[in-house]
CSV table of C-alpha atoms in Angstrom, one decimal:
chain,number,residue,atom,x,y,z
A,145,UNK,CA,0.1,-22.4,81.8
A,146,UNK,CA,1.3,-19.0,80.8
A,147,UNK,CA,-1.2,-16.6,82.5
A,148,UNK,CA,-3.4,-13.9,81.8
A,149,UNK,CA,-1.7,-11.7,83.8
A,150,UNK,CA,1.4,-12.2,81.8
A,151,UNK,CA,0.1,-12.2,78.6
A,152,UNK,CA,-1.8,-8.7,79.4
A,153,UNK,CA,0.7,-6.6,80.9
A,154,UNK,CA,0.0,-2.9,81.1
A,155,UNK,CA,3.1,-0.7,80.2
A,156,UNK,CA,3.6,2.0,77.6
A,157,UNK,CA,4.5,2.3,74.0
A,158,UNK,CA,5.5,1.8,71.1
A,159,UNK,CA,6.3,-1.8,71.9
A,160,UNK,CA,6.6,-4.6,73.9
A,161,UNK,CA,9.3,-6.1,72.6
A,162,UNK,CA,11.8,-3.3,71.7
A,163,UNK,CA,10.3,-0.9,74.8
A,164,UNK,CA,8.8,-3.0,77.5
A,165,UNK,CA,11.5,-5.9,77.3
A,166,UNK,CA,14.4,-3.6,77.4
A,167,UNK,CA,13.3,-1.9,79.6
A,168,UNK,CA,12.8,-4.8,82.4
A,169,UNK,CA,16.0,-6.0,81.3
A,170,UNK,CA,17.9,-3.0,82.3
A,171,UNK,CA,16.0,-2.9,85.4
A,172,UNK,CA,17.1,-6.0,86.6
A,173,UNK,CA,20.6,-5.7,85.3
A,174,UNK,CA,20.7,-2.4,87.7
A,175,UNK,CA,18.9,-3.9,90.8
A,176,UNK,CA,21.5,-6.9,90.8
A,177,UNK,CA,24.5,-4.1,90.8
A,178,UNK,CA,27.0,-4.2,93.5
A,179,UNK,CA,28.6,-0.8,95.3
A,180,UNK,CA,31.7,-1.1,93.8
A,181,UNK,CA,29.8,-0.5,90.3
A,182,UNK,CA,31.2,2.8,88.7
A,183,UNK,CA,30.5,2.9,85.4
A,184,UNK,CA,27.8,0.8,83.2
A,185,UNK,CA,27.3,0.2,79.4
A,186,UNK,CA,25.1,-1.2,77.4
A,187,UNK,CA,24.8,-2.7,74.0
A,188,UNK,CA,22.0,-4.2,71.9
A,189,UNK,CA,22.0,-6.4,68.8
A,190,UNK,CA,20.0,-7.4,65.8
A,191,UNK,CA,16.4,-5.8,65.3
A,192,UNK,CA,16.7,-4.2,68.3
A,193,UNK,CA,19.8,-2.4,67.0
A,194,UNK,CA,17.9,-2.2,63.6
A,195,UNK,CA,14.7,-0.8,64.4
A,196,UNK,CA,15.6,0.3,67.9
A,197,UNK,CA,15.3,4.0,67.7
A,198,UNK,CA,12.0,4.0,66.2
A,199,UNK,CA,10.9,1.5,68.8
A,200,UNK,CA,12.2,3.5,71.2
A,201,UNK,CA,14.5,0.6,72.7
A,202,UNK,CA,17.0,3.2,73.7
A,203,UNK,CA,14.8,5.4,75.9
A,204,UNK,CA,13.6,2.1,77.4
A,205,UNK,CA,17.1,1.4,78.3
A,206,UNK,CA,18.1,4.4,79.8
A,207,UNK,CA,14.5,4.2,82.3
A,208,UNK,CA,15.1,0.7,82.7
A,209,UNK,CA,18.7,1.9,84.9
A,210,UNK,CA,17.0,5.0,86.4
A,211,UNK,CA,15.4,1.7,88.2
A,212,UNK,CA,11.4,2.6,86.2
A,213,UNK,CA,9.1,0.0,85.3
A,214,UNK,CA,6.8,-0.3,82.4
A,215,UNK,CA,3.6,-0.5,84.5
A,216,UNK,CA,4.0,2.4,86.8
A,217,UNK,CA,6.6,4.9,84.8
A,218,UNK,CA,4.4,8.1,83.6
A,219,UNK,CA,4.6,8.6,80.3
A,220,UNK,CA,4.0,12.5,80.6
A,221,UNK,CA,7.1,12.2,82.8
A,222,UNK,CA,9.7,10.0,80.3
A,223,UNK,CA,10.9,13.3,78.7
A,224,UNK,CA,12.2,14.7,82.0
A,225,UNK,CA,13.5,11.7,82.8
A,226,UNK,CA,15.9,11.0,79.9
A,227,UNK,CA,17.3,14.7,79.7
A,228,UNK,CA,17.7,14.7,83.2
A,229,UNK,CA,19.6,11.4,83.0
A,230,UNK,CA,21.6,13.0,79.7
A,231,UNK,CA,22.6,16.0,81.7
A,232,UNK,CA,23.4,14.1,85.3
A,233,UNK,CA,25.0,10.8,82.6
A,234,UNK,CA,24.8,8.9,86.2
A,235,UNK,CA,22.3,6.4,87.4
A,236,UNK,CA,21.6,5.6,91.3
A,237,UNK,CA,22.7,2.2,92.2
A,238,UNK,CA,20.8,0.4,95.2
A,239,UNK,CA,23.0,0.5,98.3
A,240,UNK,CA,25.3,2.5,96.6
A,241,UNK,CA,25.9,6.5,97.5
A,242,UNK,CA,28.2,7.4,94.8
A,243,UNK,CA,26.2,5.7,92.4
A,244,UNK,CA,27.6,4.9,88.4
A,245,UNK,CA,28.7,6.8,85.3
A,246,UNK,CA,26.5,6.2,82.5
A,247,UNK,CA,26.6,8.7,79.3
A,248,UNK,CA,23.2,7.8,77.0
A,249,UNK,CA,25.5,9.2,74.4
A,250,UNK,CA,28.4,7.0,74.4
A,251,UNK,CA,27.3,4.1,76.9
A,252,UNK,CA,25.0,2.8,74.8
A,253,UNK,CA,25.8,0.7,71.8
A,254,UNK,CA,23.7,-0.3,68.7
A,255,UNK,CA,26.0,-3.2,67.2
A,256,UNK,CA,24.4,-3.5,63.6
A,257,UNK,CA,26.3,-6.6,62.6
A,258,UNK,CA,26.2,-8.9,65.3
A,259,UNK,CA,23.2,-11.1,66.8
A,260,UNK,CA,23.2,-12.6,69.7
A,261,UNK,CA,22.9,-16.6,69.7
A,262,UNK,CA,19.6,-17.2,71.1
A,263,UNK,CA,17.6,-14.3,69.6
A,264,UNK,CA,17.6,-11.4,67.6
A,265,UNK,CA,16.1,-9.1,70.3
A,266,UNK,CA,19.6,-9.5,72.6
A,267,UNK,CA,21.0,-7.1,75.1
A,268,UNK,CA,24.1,-6.9,76.9
A,269,UNK,CA,24.9,-4.8,79.9
A,270,UNK,CA,28.2,-4.8,81.7
A,271,UNK,CA,29.5,-3.2,84.8
A,272,UNK,CA,32.7,-1.5,85.8
A,273,UNK,CA,34.7,-0.8,88.9
A,274,UNK,CA,36.6,2.6,89.2
A,275,UNK,CA,39.9,1.1,87.5
A,276,UNK,CA,37.9,-0.4,84.9
A,277,UNK,CA,37.8,-3.9,85.6
A,278,UNK,CA,34.8,-5.3,84.1
A,279,UNK,CA,33.1,-6.6,87.1
A,280,UNK,CA,29.5,-8.3,85.7
A,281,UNK,CA,28.3,-8.9,81.9
A,282,UNK,CA,24.9,-10.2,81.3
A,283,UNK,CA,22.9,-11.0,78.2
A,284,UNK,CA,19.1,-10.9,78.0
A,285,UNK,CA,16.8,-11.4,75.3
A,286,UNK,CA,13.5,-10.0,74.6
A,287,UNK,CA,11.6,-12.6,73.0
A,288,UNK,CA,8.1,-10.9,72.5
A,289,UNK,CA,5.2,-9.8,74.3
A,290,UNK,CA,7.3,-8.2,77.0
A,291,UNK,CA,8.7,-11.4,77.8
A,292,UNK,CA,12.3,-11.3,79.2
A,293,UNK,CA,14.8,-14.3,79.8
A,294,UNK,CA,18.1,-14.2,80.7
A,295,UNK,CA,21.3,-16.2,78.6
A,296,UNK,CA,21.2,-18.7,80.6
A,297,UNK,CA,17.3,-19.2,81.8
A,298,UNK,CA,14.9,-21.2,80.0
A,299,UNK,CA,11.5,-20.0,78.9
A,300,UNK,CA,10.1,-22.8,81.4
A,301,UNK,CA,10.6,-20.3,83.8
A,302,UNK,CA,7.5,-18.1,82.6
A,303,UNK,CA,4.9,-20.6,82.8
A,304,UNK,CA,2.9,-21.1,86.2
A,305,UNK,CA,1.6,-23.7,87.6
A,306,UNK,CA,-1.7,-25.3,86.2
A,307,UNK,CA,-4.5,-27.2,87.8
A,308,UNK,CA,-5.8,-28.3,84.2
A,309,UNK,CA,-2.7,-28.1,82.1
A,310,UNK,CA,-3.1,-28.1,78.3
A,311,UNK,CA,-0.4,-27.6,75.6
A,312,UNK,CA,-2.4,-28.1,72.6
A,313,UNK,CA,-5.6,-26.9,71.3
A,314,UNK,CA,-6.5,-30.1,71.2
A,315,UNK,CA,-5.6,-31.1,74.7
A,316,UNK,CA,-7.6,-28.0,75.6
A,317,UNK,CA,-10.5,-29.7,73.7
A,318,UNK,CA,-10.7,-32.8,75.1
A,319,UNK,CA,-10.0,-31.3,79.2
A,320,UNK,CA,-13.2,-29.0,78.1
A,321,UNK,CA,-15.1,-32.6,76.8
A,322,UNK,CA,-14.0,-34.6,79.8
A,323,UNK,CA,-14.6,-32.4,82.8
A,324,UNK,CA,-17.8,-30.1,81.0
A,325,UNK,CA,-15.6,-26.7,81.5
A,326,UNK,CA,-15.5,-24.0,79.2
A,327,UNK,CA,-12.7,-22.6,77.9
A,328,UNK,CA,-13.0,-19.2,79.9
A,329,UNK,CA,-13.9,-21.8,83.1
A,330,UNK,CA,-10.4,-23.8,82.3
A,331,UNK,CA,-8.2,-20.5,82.3
A,332,UNK,CA,-9.4,-19.8,85.2
A,333,UNK,CA,-9.0,-22.7,87.5
A,334,UNK,CA,-5.5,-22.6,86.4
A,335,UNK,CA,-5.5,-19.0,87.2
A,336,UNK,CA,-6.2,-19.9,90.8
A,337,UNK,CA,-3.0,-21.5,91.0
A,338,UNK,CA,-1.7,-18.5,91.2
A,339,UNK,CA,-4.3,-15.8,93.0
A,340,UNK,CA,-7.8,-16.2,95.0
A,341,UNK,CA,-10.9,-15.8,92.8
A,342,UNK,CA,-11.4,-12.4,93.8
A,343,UNK,CA,-7.7,-11.0,92.8
A,344,UNK,CA,-8.5,-12.6,89.4
A,345,UNK,CA,-11.2,-10.9,88.8
A,346,UNK,CA,-10.3,-7.6,90.3
A,347,UNK,CA,-7.0,-8.0,87.8
A,348,UNK,CA,-9.3,-9.0,84.9
A,349,UNK,CA,-11.1,-5.7,85.1
A,350,UNK,CA,-8.2,-3.6,85.5
A,351,UNK,CA,-7.0,-4.7,82.8
A,352,UNK,CA,-10.4,-4.3,80.9
A,353,UNK,CA,-10.7,-0.7,82.5
A,354,UNK,CA,-7.2,-0.3,80.7
A,355,UNK,CA,-7.9,-1.1,77.6
A,356,UNK,CA,-10.7,1.0,77.6
A,357,UNK,CA,-9.3,4.2,79.1
A,358,UNK,CA,-6.6,3.9,76.5
A,359,UNK,CA,-9.8,4.2,73.6
A,360,UNK,CA,-10.9,7.0,75.7
A,361,UNK,CA,-7.4,8.6,75.6
A,362,UNK,CA,-6.9,8.4,72.1
A,363,UNK,CA,-9.8,9.1,71.0
A,364,UNK,CA,-9.3,12.8,72.9
A,365,UNK,CA,-6.0,13.3,71.1
A,366,UNK,CA,-5.1,15.0,68.1
A,367,UNK,CA,-1.9,15.9,66.1
A,368,UNK,CA,1.3,14.5,64.5
A,369,UNK,CA,2.6,10.9,65.7
A,370,UNK,CA,6.2,11.4,67.0
A,371,UNK,CA,9.0,10.2,64.8
A,372,UNK,CA,9.6,12.0,61.4
A,373,UNK,CA,7.1,10.2,59.0
A,374,UNK,CA,4.4,13.2,60.0
A,375,UNK,CA,1.5,10.2,60.3
A,376,UNK,CA,-1.4,12.2,61.6
A,377,UNK,CA,-4.1,11.0,64.3
A,378,UNK,CA,-7.0,10.1,62.6
A,379,UNK,CA,-9.1,8.7,65.4
A,380,UNK,CA,-10.3,11.7,67.3
A,381,UNK,CA,-11.8,13.1,63.7
A,382,UNK,CA,-13.0,9.8,62.7
A,383,UNK,CA,-14.7,9.6,66.1
A,384,UNK,CA,-16.7,13.1,65.4
A,385,UNK,CA,-17.3,12.5,62.0
A,386,UNK,CA,-19.1,8.8,63.4
A,387,UNK,CA,-21.1,10.6,66.3
A,388,UNK,CA,-22.0,13.3,63.4
A,389,UNK,CA,-23.7,10.3,61.2
A,390,UNK,CA,-25.0,9.3,64.1
A,391,UNK,CA,-26.8,11.9,65.4
A,392,UNK,CA,-28.2,12.6,61.7
A,393,UNK,CA,-29.5,9.0,61.5
A,394,UNK,CA,-27.2,8.7,58.2
A,395,UNK,CA,-25.8,5.6,59.0
A,396,UNK,CA,-24.8,3.0,56.1
A,397,UNK,CA,-24.9,-0.5,56.8
A,398,UNK,CA,-21.5,-0.8,57.1
A,399,UNK,CA,-20.7,1.6,59.6
A,400,UNK,CA,-20.3,-1.0,62.6
A,401,UNK,CA,-16.7,-1.6,60.7
A,402,UNK,CA,-15.7,1.8,60.8
A,403,UNK,CA,-16.8,1.8,65.1
A,404,UNK,CA,-14.6,-1.2,65.4
A,405,UNK,CA,-11.8,0.5,63.0
A,406,UNK,CA,-11.8,3.4,65.4
A,407,UNK,CA,-11.1,1.5,68.8
A,408,UNK,CA,-8.2,-0.2,67.5
A,409,UNK,CA,-6.7,3.0,65.7
A,410,UNK,CA,-7.2,4.8,69.3
A,411,UNK,CA,-5.1,2.2,70.9
A,412,UNK,CA,-2.3,2.1,68.6
A,413,UNK,CA,-2.2,5.9,67.9
A,414,UNK,CA,-2.0,6.0,71.9
A,415,UNK,CA,1.0,3.2,71.3
A,416,UNK,CA,2.7,4.9,68.8
A,417,UNK,CA,3.2,8.0,71.0
A,418,UNK,CA,4.0,6.1,73.9
A,419,UNK,CA,1.2,6.1,76.0
A,420,UNK,CA,-0.1,3.4,78.2
A,421,UNK,CA,-1.5,0.9,76.6
A,422,UNK,CA,-2.1,-2.8,77.2
A,423,UNK,CA,0.0,-5.7,75.9
A,424,UNK,CA,-1.8,-7.8,74.0
A,425,UNK,CA,-0.2,-9.9,73.1
A,426,UNK,CA,2.9,-7.5,72.1
A,427,UNK,CA,2.3,-3.3,71.8
A,428,UNK,CA,2.1,-3.6,67.7
A,429,UNK,CA,-0.9,-5.2,68.1
A,430,UNK,CA,-2.6,-4.1,71.5
A,431,UNK,CA,-5.3,-2.5,70.1
A,432,UNK,CA,-6.7,-5.7,68.6
A,433,UNK,CA,-8.2,-7.2,71.9
A,434,UNK,CA,-9.4,-4.0,72.9
A,435,UNK,CA,-11.3,-3.2,70.3
A,436,UNK,CA,-13.1,-6.1,70.1
A,437,UNK,CA,-13.7,-6.0,73.5
A,438,UNK,CA,-15.2,-3.2,73.1
A,439,UNK,CA,-17.6,-4.2,70.6
A,440,UNK,CA,-18.7,-6.8,72.7
A,441,UNK,CA,-19.8,-4.1,75.5
A,442,UNK,CA,-20.7,-1.7,73.3
A,443,UNK,CA,-22.8,-4.0,70.4
A,444,UNK,CA,-23.6,-7.4,71.4
A,445,UNK,CA,-26.5,-7.6,73.8
A,446,UNK,CA,-25.9,-8.9,77.5
A,447,UNK,CA,-22.9,-7.2,78.8
A,448,UNK,CA,-21.7,-7.8,82.1
A,449,UNK,CA,-18.3,-7.9,83.8
A,450,UNK,CA,-18.3,-11.8,84.0
A,451,UNK,CA,-18.7,-11.8,80.2
A,452,UNK,CA,-15.5,-9.0,79.9
A,453,UNK,CA,-13.9,-11.7,82.2
A,454,UNK,CA,-14.8,-14.4,79.9
A,455,UNK,CA,-13.4,-12.9,76.9
A,456,UNK,CA,-10.1,-11.8,78.3
A,457,UNK,CA,-9.6,-15.6,80.0
A,458,UNK,CA,-10.4,-17.2,76.6
A,459,UNK,CA,-8.0,-15.1,74.8
A,460,UNK,CA,-5.4,-15.9,77.0
A,461,UNK,CA,-5.7,-19.3,76.9
A,462,UNK,CA,-5.5,-19.2,73.2
A,463,UNK,CA,-2.6,-16.5,73.4
A,464,UNK,CA,-0.6,-18.6,75.3
A,465,UNK,CA,-1.0,-21.8,73.2
A,466,UNK,CA,0.4,-19.6,70.5
A,467,UNK,CA,3.3,-18.4,72.7
A,468,UNK,CA,4.6,-21.4,73.4
A,469,UNK,CA,3.7,-23.4,70.4
A,470,UNK,CA,5.0,-21.1,67.9
A,471,UNK,CA,5.7,-16.9,68.9
A,472,UNK,CA,3.6,-13.5,69.5
A,473,UNK,CA,7.6,-12.1,68.3
A,474,UNK,CA,7.7,-10.0,65.0
A,475,UNK,CA,11.0,-10.0,65.5
A,476,UNK,CA,11.4,-14.1,65.0
A,477,UNK,CA,8.2,-14.8,62.8
A,478,UNK,CA,6.9,-11.2,61.4
A,479,UNK,CA,3.5,-9.9,61.9
A,480,UNK,CA,2.0,-13.2,61.8
A,481,UNK,CA,2.7,-13.4,65.3
A,482,UNK,CA,1.4,-10.2,66.4
A,483,UNK,CA,-1.3,-9.3,64.2
A,484,UNK,CA,-2.1,-12.8,63.6
A,485,UNK,CA,-2.3,-14.0,67.5
A,486,UNK,CA,-3.9,-10.8,68.6
A,487,UNK,CA,-7.1,-11.8,66.2
A,488,UNK,CA,-6.9,-15.3,67.0
A,489,UNK,CA,-7.1,-14.3,70.5
A,490,UNK,CA,-9.9,-11.8,69.5
A,491,UNK,CA,-11.5,-14.0,68.4
A,492,UNK,CA,-11.9,-17.0,71.0
A,493,UNK,CA,-12.4,-14.3,73.4
A,494,UNK,CA,-15.6,-12.8,71.6
A,495,UNK,CA,-17.0,-16.4,70.3
A,496,UNK,CA,-16.3,-17.7,74.2
A,497,UNK,CA,-18.3,-14.0,75.7
A,498,UNK,CA,-20.9,-14.8,73.1
A,499,UNK,CA,-21.6,-18.1,74.4
A,500,UNK,CA,-19.9,-20.2,71.6
A,501,UNK,CA,-18.4,-24.1,72.6
A,502,UNK,CA,-15.3,-24.9,73.3
A,503,UNK,CA,-15.0,-26.1,69.6
A,504,UNK,CA,-16.4,-23.1,68.2
A,505,UNK,CA,-13.7,-20.8,70.4
A,506,UNK,CA,-11.1,-22.8,68.8
A,507,UNK,CA,-12.5,-22.8,65.3
A,508,UNK,CA,-12.9,-18.9,66.0
A,509,UNK,CA,-9.1,-18.5,66.9
A,510,UNK,CA,-8.0,-21.0,63.5
A,511,UNK,CA,-10.2,-18.9,61.4
A,512,UNK,CA,-8.5,-15.3,62.3
A,513,UNK,CA,-5.0,-16.8,62.4
A,514,UNK,CA,-5.8,-18.7,59.2
A,515,UNK,CA,-6.0,-15.7,57.2
A,516,UNK,CA,-3.2,-14.1,58.7
A,517,UNK,CA,0.0,-16.4,57.8
A,518,UNK,CA,2.8,-14.6,55.8
A,519,UNK,CA,2.2,-11.5,57.2
A,520,UNK,CA,5.8,-9.8,57.3
A,521,UNK,CA,6.8,-6.9,59.7
A,522,UNK,CA,7.9,-4.2,57.9
A,523,UNK,CA,7.7,-1.3,60.0
A,524,UNK,CA,8.9,2.5,57.9
A,525,UNK,CA,11.4,4.1,59.4
A,526,UNK,CA,11.4,1.5,62.3
A,527,UNK,CA,8.1,3.1,63.8
A,528,UNK,CA,5.3,1.5,65.1
A,529,UNK,CA,3.3,3.2,62.7
A,530,UNK,CA,2.7,2.7,59.3
A,531,UNK,CA,1.6,0.0,58.3
A,532,UNK,CA,1.2,-1.3,61.8
A,533,UNK,CA,-2.0,1.2,63.0
A,534,UNK,CA,-4.3,0.0,60.3
A,535,UNK,CA,-3.3,-3.4,60.7
A,536,UNK,CA,-4.7,-3.2,64.0
A,537,UNK,CA,-7.9,-2.2,62.3
A,538,UNK,CA,-8.3,-4.8,59.9
A,539,UNK,CA,-7.1,-7.2,62.4
A,540,UNK,CA,-9.8,-6.2,64.8
A,541,UNK,CA,-12.7,-6.8,62.0
A,542,UNK,CA,-11.3,-10.1,60.7
A,543,UNK,CA,-11.2,-11.3,64.2
A,544,UNK,CA,-15.1,-10.3,64.7
A,545,UNK,CA,-15.7,-12.2,61.1
A,546,UNK,CA,-13.7,-15.5,62.7
A,547,UNK,CA,-16.0,-15.3,65.6
A,548,UNK,CA,-19.4,-14.9,63.4
A,549,UNK,CA,-18.3,-17.9,61.1
A,550,UNK,CA,-17.5,-20.1,64.0
A,551,UNK,CA,-20.3,-19.4,65.8
A,552,UNK,CA,-22.9,-19.6,62.7
A,553,UNK,CA,-21.1,-23.3,62.8
A,554,UNK,CA,-21.0,-26.4,64.7
A,555,UNK,CA,-17.5,-25.8,65.4
A,556,UNK,CA,-16.1,-29.3,63.1
A,557,UNK,CA,-13.8,-28.0,60.8
A,558,UNK,CA,-11.2,-28.9,58.6
A,559,UNK,CA,-7.7,-27.4,59.7
A,560,UNK,CA,-7.4,-27.2,63.6
A,561,UNK,CA,-5.9,-24.5,65.2
A,562,UNK,CA,-2.3,-26.6,66.3
A,563,UNK,CA,-2.2,-27.0,62.6
A,564,UNK,CA,-2.4,-23.5,62.0
A,565,UNK,CA,0.1,-22.4,64.9
A,566,UNK,CA,2.3,-25.0,63.5
A,567,UNK,CA,2.4,-23.4,60.0
A,568,UNK,CA,2.8,-20.1,61.2
A,569,UNK,CA,5.9,-21.3,63.1
A,570,UNK,CA,7.5,-22.6,59.9
A,571,UNK,CA,6.3,-19.8,58.0
A,572,UNK,CA,8.4,-17.7,60.0
A,573,UNK,CA,11.2,-19.5,60.1
A,574,UNK,CA,11.0,-19.7,56.5
A,575,UNK,CA,10.8,-16.0,56.3
A,576,UNK,CA,13.7,-13.0,55.5
A,577,UNK,CA,15.1,-11.8,58.1
A,578,UNK,CA,14.5,-8.2,56.4
A,579,UNK,CA,10.8,-9.1,56.8
A,580,UNK,CA,10.9,-9.8,60.9
A,581,UNK,CA,10.8,-6.3,62.1
A,582,UNK,CA,14.6,-5.0,61.0
A,583,UNK,CA,12.9,-2.3,58.3
A,584,UNK,CA,15.2,-3.8,56.1
A,585,UNK,CA,12.7,-4.7,53.2
A,586,UNK,CA,9.1,-4.5,52.3
A,587,UNK,CA,7.3,-1.2,52.9
A,588,UNK,CA,10.2,0.0,54.9
A,589,UNK,CA,12.3,0.4,51.8
A,590,UNK,CA,9.5,0.9,49.3
A,591,UNK,CA,8.2,4.0,51.2
A,592,UNK,CA,10.2,6.7,51.5
A,593,UNK,CA,10.3,7.5,55.3
A,594,UNK,CA,10.2,11.1,55.0
């Protein structure tokens, strides 16, 4: 299985595959350097090169080479760390008093013409001795959701031992039918192979709290997002307007949709500014699961910590299936793999939290994914702003519609989750590369970036 704690990673924006992954890869490379290293160079390829500056890939690699970690780095300290590196042009290496030279202006190469063989999000790091001889060369791939693999590493290393293994939606349903367990109970049983009960519950609560904290911070901020598109934050003003309507008792029936959109916008504006977010399952789609989870807490009766855990466990079960059977990487399958996956996860989580059967949970995920099929990833200026932020608002609302439709039914439906995941995979394979997080097609070329 893929653990909930691997799918939901606390980190920083704006991108899990273009920011979190490269930071992890750079830190892994740095940790393996020997004391003879005197210079380090990095090269990024494919989607990382084409949209890397807009996604903060360069900054992420700088931070990783400085030894920073996505889960612990202070977003407010990033600018100072980067400017310090630019001034010193040197990184510290464990066990080496002298460290190694690294000039951010010349030692990071954006290779716009080549793609490494395994994935479009490829990176290559090299270490040199005092004579300029290459001591080490390592390739890494950021395969979506902050997951990183080396050139010789298989994705099986991302999987954890499972007490109740399932490799498809059909197997999950059969497992629930045979054991009498719900979807979140199956995922919890599998998490117990890695952690004790108390640690799992505390970890899920910490993920929930980080999601809600991101929403709250997003509701307080204002001004323009960085990057030059002059996109203004909207969450604070929308929140004030909704609160005004509430106090004036002037609330249209569709206002609930505005609240859901507000929660998603708040998260993704934080993500676009490089703030603290939870990858769910990516940063570009990080607002959907928190928005629907917040909707569950604020607008559905019977909220409890246990209900929140059931939500996250069910979302993780579905997200793990999608990652294993298709992809959650926009650079690999387009935005259907990011927003579509997040909507499926959120729909499943909501259906489970509201007491849905395993069949209804699977149906909710299928509906949400089906109606994101074919969505391209075409960020204007390579920034995770337009259309990414609004897509999260739509994805969150779609997830709730999907869960509601599933809960109104008996779980029986014509199209299975497995079939729609396979369709998403095939659609991504057929999709032209310019629509897969390259900023070379779609809105990215038809809307002026400045």
